[in-house]
Amino acid sequence: MGGGYGEGEAEGRRFAVLLCAEDSEYVKKVHGGYFKVFVSLLGEEGETWHVYRAARGELPPAEDVDAYDGFVISGSCSDAHGDDQWIRDLLSLLETLVSKKKQLLGVCFGHQILSRALGGKTGRAKRGWDIGVTCIHPSHSTIKQFSSLHIPSHLPIIECHRDEVWELPPNAEVMAQSEKTGIEIFRYGYHVMGIQGHPEYTKDILMHLIDRLLQLNLIQNCHAEAAKASVEAGEPNREAWKKLCKAFLKSQL
């Protein structure tokens, strides 16, 4: 079983993060790892949270799945359209979780892999990398449906991706788009939601990620400079994202 968080507190609901990336040294040192970054965004007192390191092949066994109320699928350095064994195993688990109507919240790679598990298509973004603070636009129907959350029509978020959802799964709905990306958020029923951006990221995490991508020659200097400028100029609406993600994951919509 994955590592725990919050056990021993009042018995409450149980959630798990399926971690699809390795922690960077920076995130480990400053934030205690990506798992803690997610729990600080989504966790509440009385809940129990576990982490499964999916990229290492660690997934909840079938007999444990029913014990959880919801799952968060994280970002990754891998491609959601890839065929590594751990990705195939994750897809199989996600299909099971969808059939059990578990609350599933996918972020970046998680958004793309959920789309794939449901029959959608993913691949390299047609407009290339999107890194920095990007303003996305929820649809009128989304704003209306979730009126109790008071979601603004302009919703800045931290982005860091070069892949995207090309084609929605059957019966899924686009909830938001941006200038670069046609499917920023999608929903499938009331139990699956994918978000292309990173509601859990802080600006410092992104700044260090930009430097790492530059060192690995995955982006050019001009990309890095533009991304850093957008981070300095813009502010992600962390509170709005926190409300939306928590309300969805905890079936309060």
Short mmCIF file of C-alpha atoms in Angstrom, two decimals:
data_model
loop_
_atom_site.label_atom_id
_atom_site.label_comp_id
_atom_site.label_asym_id
_atom_site.label_seq_id
_atom_site.Cartn_x
_atom_site.Cartn_y
_atom_site.Cartn_z
CA MET A 1 0.00 0.00 0.00
CA GLY A 2 1.11 3.56 -0.62
CA GLY A 3 2.18 6.04 2.06
CA GLY A 4 -0.49 7.45 4.33
CA TYR A 5 -1.43 10.90 5.54
CA GLY A 6 -3.91 11.85 8.21
CA GLU A 7 -4.51 8.42 9.71
CA GLY A 8 -5.48 8.40 13.35
CA GLU A 9 -7.66 11.49 12.92
CA ALA A 10 -11.44 11.33 13.05
CA GLU A 11 -12.65 8.57 10.77
CA GLY A 12 -13.74 10.25 7.55
CA ARG A 13 -13.54 9.87 3.83
CA ARG A 14 -10.58 8.31 2.07
CA PHE A 15 -8.76 9.58 -1.00
CA ALA A 16 -5.70 8.53 -2.94
CA VAL A 17 -3.25 10.31 -5.22
CA LEU A 18 -1.98 8.21 -8.13
CA LEU A 19 1.42 9.86 -8.56
CA CYS A 20 2.59 9.59 -12.17
CA ALA A 21 5.85 11.56 -11.75
CA GLU A 22 8.92 11.32 -9.56
CA ASP A 23 9.40 14.11 -7.02
CA SER A 24 12.06 16.63 -7.97
CA GLU A 25 14.70 17.36 -5.34
CA TYR A 26 13.36 20.92 -5.08
CA VAL A 27 9.73 19.87 -4.46
CA LYS A 28 10.86 17.26 -1.92
CA LYS A 29 12.98 19.78 -0.04
CA VAL A 30 10.58 22.73 -0.08
CA HIS A 31 7.13 21.12 -0.20
CA GLY A 32 7.68 17.56 1.05
CA GLY A 33 6.88 16.03 -2.37
CA TYR A 34 4.02 16.32 -4.87
CA PHE A 35 1.72 14.19 -2.71
CA LYS A 36 1.83 16.83 0.04
CA VAL A 37 1.31 19.57 -2.56
CA PHE A 38 -1.97 17.89 -3.58
CA VAL A 39 -3.06 17.26 0.00
CA SER A 40 -2.43 20.91 0.92
CA LEU A 41 -4.75 21.94 -1.94
CA LEU A 42 -7.49 19.34 -1.49
CA GLY A 43 -7.25 17.75 1.96
CA GLU A 44 -9.42 18.52 4.98
CA GLU A 45 -9.27 17.49 8.60
CA GLY A 46 -10.70 14.04 9.30
CA GLU A 47 -9.88 12.65 5.84
CA THR A 48 -7.33 9.94 5.13
CA TRP A 49 -5.06 10.35 2.10
CA HIS A 50 -2.73 7.77 0.55
CA VAL A 51 -0.23 7.97 -2.27
CA TYR A 52 0.44 5.26 -4.86
CA ARG A 53 3.51 5.78 -7.02
CA ALA A 54 1.88 4.75 -10.29
CA ALA A 55 4.96 5.55 -12.41
CA ARG A 56 6.82 2.86 -10.42
CA GLY A 57 4.03 0.36 -11.03
CA GLU A 58 2.44 0.87 -7.60
CA LEU A 59 -1.35 0.90 -7.79
CA PRO A 60 -4.08 0.08 -5.26
CA PRO A 61 -4.96 -3.62 -5.35
CA ALA A 62 -8.46 -4.40 -6.62
CA GLU A 63 -9.70 -5.35 -3.14
CA ASP A 64 -8.71 -1.90 -1.75
CA VAL A 65 -10.35 0.23 -4.43
CA ASP A 66 -13.81 0.28 -2.83
CA ALA A 67 -12.36 1.74 0.38
CA TYR A 68 -11.69 5.06 -1.39
CA ASP A 69 -14.17 7.83 -2.16
CA GLY A 70 -12.02 9.48 -4.82
CA PHE A 71 -8.73 9.46 -6.69
CA VAL A 72 -6.49 12.22 -8.03
CA ILE A 73 -4.29 11.40 -11.04
CA SER A 74 -1.23 13.65 -11.22
CA GLY A 75 0.92 15.13 -13.97
CA SER A 76 3.87 13.22 -15.43
CA CYS A 77 6.98 13.56 -17.59
CA SER A 78 5.63 10.63 -19.65
CA ASP A 79 3.22 10.85 -22.57
CA ALA A 80 -0.39 9.85 -21.93
CA HIS A 81 -0.43 8.35 -25.44
CA GLY A 82 2.57 6.15 -24.54
CA ASP A 83 2.49 2.37 -24.09
CA ASP A 84 4.77 1.75 -21.11
CA GLN A 85 3.59 -1.13 -18.93
CA TRP A 86 2.74 1.16 -16.01
CA ILE A 87 0.59 3.33 -18.32
CA ARG A 88 -1.30 0.26 -19.56
CA ASP A 89 -1.82 -0.88 -15.95
CA LEU A 90 -3.04 2.59 -14.99
CA LEU A 91 -5.50 2.65 -17.91
CA SER A 92 -6.89 -0.71 -16.78
CA LEU A 93 -7.34 0.59 -13.21
CA LEU A 94 -9.00 3.80 -14.43
CA GLU A 95 -11.49 1.79 -16.49
CA THR A 96 -12.39 -0.13 -13.31
CA LEU A 97 -12.71 3.08 -11.27
CA VAL A 98 -14.95 4.67 -13.94
CA SER A 99 -17.21 1.61 -13.94
CA LYS A 100 -17.45 1.87 -10.12
CA LYS A 101 -18.32 5.58 -10.47
CA LYS A 102 -15.50 6.68 -8.17
CA GLN A 103 -14.79 10.43 -8.18
CA LEU A 104 -11.77 10.89 -10.47
CA LEU A 105 -9.88 14.16 -10.84
CA GLY A 106 -7.09 14.21 -13.45
CA VAL A 107 -4.46 16.96 -13.69
CA CYS A 108 -2.34 17.53 -16.85
CA PHE A 109 -1.15 13.98 -17.72
CA GLY A 110 -4.01 12.80 -15.47
CA HIS A 111 -6.50 14.79 -17.58
CA GLN A 112 -5.12 13.23 -20.76
CA ILE A 113 -4.95 9.64 -19.45
CA LEU A 114 -8.55 9.86 -18.18
CA SER A 115 -9.63 10.99 -21.63
CA ARG A 116 -7.77 8.04 -23.18
CA ALA A 117 -9.28 5.57 -20.68
CA LEU A 118 -12.75 6.80 -21.69
CA GLY A 119 -12.09 6.50 -25.44
CA GLY A 120 -10.78 10.00 -26.25
CA LYS A 121 -7.59 10.82 -28.19
CA THR A 122 -4.47 12.58 -26.93
CA GLY A 123 -1.19 13.64 -28.53
CA ARG A 124 1.32 16.47 -28.99
CA ALA A 125 -0.30 19.88 -28.71
CA LYS A 126 -0.79 21.41 -32.13
CA ARG A 127 0.45 24.80 -30.88
CA GLY A 128 3.42 23.46 -28.94
CA TRP A 129 4.35 23.98 -25.31
CA ASP A 130 2.10 25.99 -23.00
CA ILE A 131 4.12 27.04 -19.96
CA GLY A 132 3.33 29.83 -17.53
CA VAL A 133 0.19 31.46 -16.18
CA THR A 134 -2.59 30.99 -18.75
CA CYS A 135 -6.11 32.40 -18.56
CA ILE A 136 -8.77 29.83 -19.34
CA HIS A 137 -12.44 30.49 -20.04
CA PRO A 138 -15.14 28.28 -18.54
CA SER A 139 -18.19 27.87 -20.77
CA HIS A 140 -21.44 29.67 -19.96
CA SER A 141 -23.09 26.33 -19.12
CA THR A 142 -20.24 25.48 -16.70
CA ILE A 143 -20.57 28.82 -14.91
CA LYS A 144 -24.34 28.30 -14.73
CA GLN A 145 -24.16 24.66 -13.59
CA PHE A 146 -21.69 25.50 -10.83
CA SER A 147 -23.22 28.84 -9.91
CA SER A 148 -22.86 28.12 -6.18
CA LEU A 149 -19.05 28.22 -6.63
CA HIS A 150 -19.11 31.66 -8.35
CA ILE A 151 -16.57 30.56 -11.00
CA PRO A 152 -15.22 33.63 -12.85
CA SER A 153 -15.34 33.77 -16.67
CA HIS A 154 -11.56 34.42 -16.76
CA LEU A 155 -9.71 31.85 -14.68
CA PRO A 156 -5.88 31.99 -14.61
CA ILE A 157 -4.01 28.74 -13.92
CA ILE A 158 -0.40 27.54 -14.07
CA GLU A 159 0.23 25.39 -17.15
CA CYS A 160 3.16 23.21 -18.16
CA HIS A 161 2.37 20.83 -21.01
CA ARG A 162 3.25 19.94 -24.58
CA ASP A 163 0.52 17.28 -25.00
CA GLU A 164 -3.23 17.79 -25.02
CA VAL A 165 -6.58 16.06 -25.46
CA TRP A 166 -7.20 16.03 -29.21
CA GLU A 167 -10.65 14.49 -29.15
CA LEU A 168 -13.15 14.21 -26.32
CA PRO A 169 -14.37 10.79 -25.18
CA PRO A 170 -17.95 9.95 -26.21
CA ASN A 171 -20.54 11.59 -23.91
CA ALA A 172 -17.97 13.94 -22.36
CA GLU A 173 -18.41 17.71 -22.21
CA VAL A 174 -15.88 20.55 -22.62
CA MET A 175 -16.09 22.77 -19.55
CA ALA A 176 -13.40 25.32 -20.46
CA GLN A 177 -10.93 26.31 -23.17
CA SER A 178 -8.07 28.77 -23.70
CA GLU A 179 -6.50 30.50 -26.68
CA LYS A 180 -3.96 27.67 -27.10
CA THR A 181 -5.97 24.66 -25.94
CA GLY A 182 -9.49 23.69 -27.00
CA ILE A 183 -10.07 21.27 -24.11
CA GLU A 184 -8.77 22.80 -20.87
CA ILE A 185 -11.33 21.05 -18.67
CA PHE A 186 -13.69 18.21 -19.53
CA ARG A 187 -16.31 16.37 -17.55
CA TYR A 188 -17.74 12.90 -17.98
CA GLY A 189 -20.93 12.51 -15.97
CA TYR A 190 -20.55 13.80 -12.43
CA HIS A 191 -17.68 11.52 -11.45
CA VAL A 192 -14.83 12.25 -13.90
CA MET A 193 -13.17 15.61 -14.46
CA GLY A 194 -9.90 16.43 -16.24
CA ILE A 195 -7.98 19.70 -15.90
CA GLN A 196 -5.13 20.43 -18.34
CA GLY A 197 -3.47 23.00 -16.06
CA HIS A 198 -1.96 22.58 -12.59
CA PRO A 199 -4.26 23.91 -9.84
CA GLU A 200 -1.86 22.40 -7.27
CA TYR A 201 1.29 24.21 -8.49
CA THR A 202 2.72 27.27 -6.81
CA LYS A 203 4.74 29.82 -8.77
CA ASP A 204 8.03 28.67 -7.25
CA ILE A 205 7.40 25.05 -8.35
CA LEU A 206 6.83 26.25 -11.91
CA MET A 207 9.91 28.51 -11.92
CA HIS A 208 12.12 25.57 -10.92
CA LEU A 209 10.42 23.34 -13.49
CA ILE A 210 11.14 25.89 -16.25
CA ASP A 211 14.84 25.81 -15.29
CA ARG A 212 14.85 22.00 -15.37
CA LEU A 213 13.19 21.88 -18.81
CA LEU A 214 15.79 24.38 -20.06
CA GLN A 215 18.69 22.33 -18.67
CA LEU A 216 17.27 19.20 -20.34
CA ASN A 217 17.00 21.10 -23.66
CA LEU A 218 13.27 20.37 -23.80
CA ILE A 219 12.51 24.07 -24.24
CA GLN A 220 14.46 26.95 -25.73
CA ASN A 221 15.56 30.15 -24.00
CA CYS A 222 12.78 32.14 -25.65
CA HIS A 223 10.15 29.71 -24.22
CA ALA A 224 11.68 29.97 -20.76
CA GLU A 225 11.78 33.77 -20.84
CA ALA A 226 8.18 34.05 -22.05
CA ALA A 227 7.01 31.57 -19.39
CA LYS A 228 8.82 33.41 -16.59
CA ALA A 229 7.42 36.74 -17.80
CA SER A 230 3.87 35.33 -17.68
CA VAL A 231 4.48 34.05 -14.13
CA GLU A 232 5.73 37.45 -13.02
CA ALA A 233 2.82 39.25 -14.71
CA GLY A 234 -0.05 36.88 -13.82
CA GLU A 235 -1.48 35.32 -10.68
CA PRO A 236 -3.26 31.94 -10.74
CA ASN A 237 -6.67 32.08 -9.07
CA ARG A 238 -5.73 29.39 -6.56
CA GLU A 239 -8.81 29.89 -4.37
CA ALA A 240 -11.26 29.42 -7.27
CA TRP A 241 -9.42 26.25 -8.36
CA LYS A 242 -9.33 24.94 -4.81
CA LYS A 243 -13.11 25.40 -4.49
CA LEU A 244 -13.84 23.77 -7.84
CA CYS A 245 -11.51 20.77 -7.31
CA LYS A 246 -12.61 20.11 -3.74
CA ALA A 247 -16.31 20.42 -4.58
CA PHE A 248 -15.94 18.02 -7.50
CA LEU A 249 -13.76 15.43 -5.72
CA LYS A 250 -16.07 15.41 -2.71
CA SER A 251 -19.33 15.19 -4.76
CA GLN A 252 -20.57 18.58 -3.58
CA LEU A 253 -21.55 19.89 -7.02
#
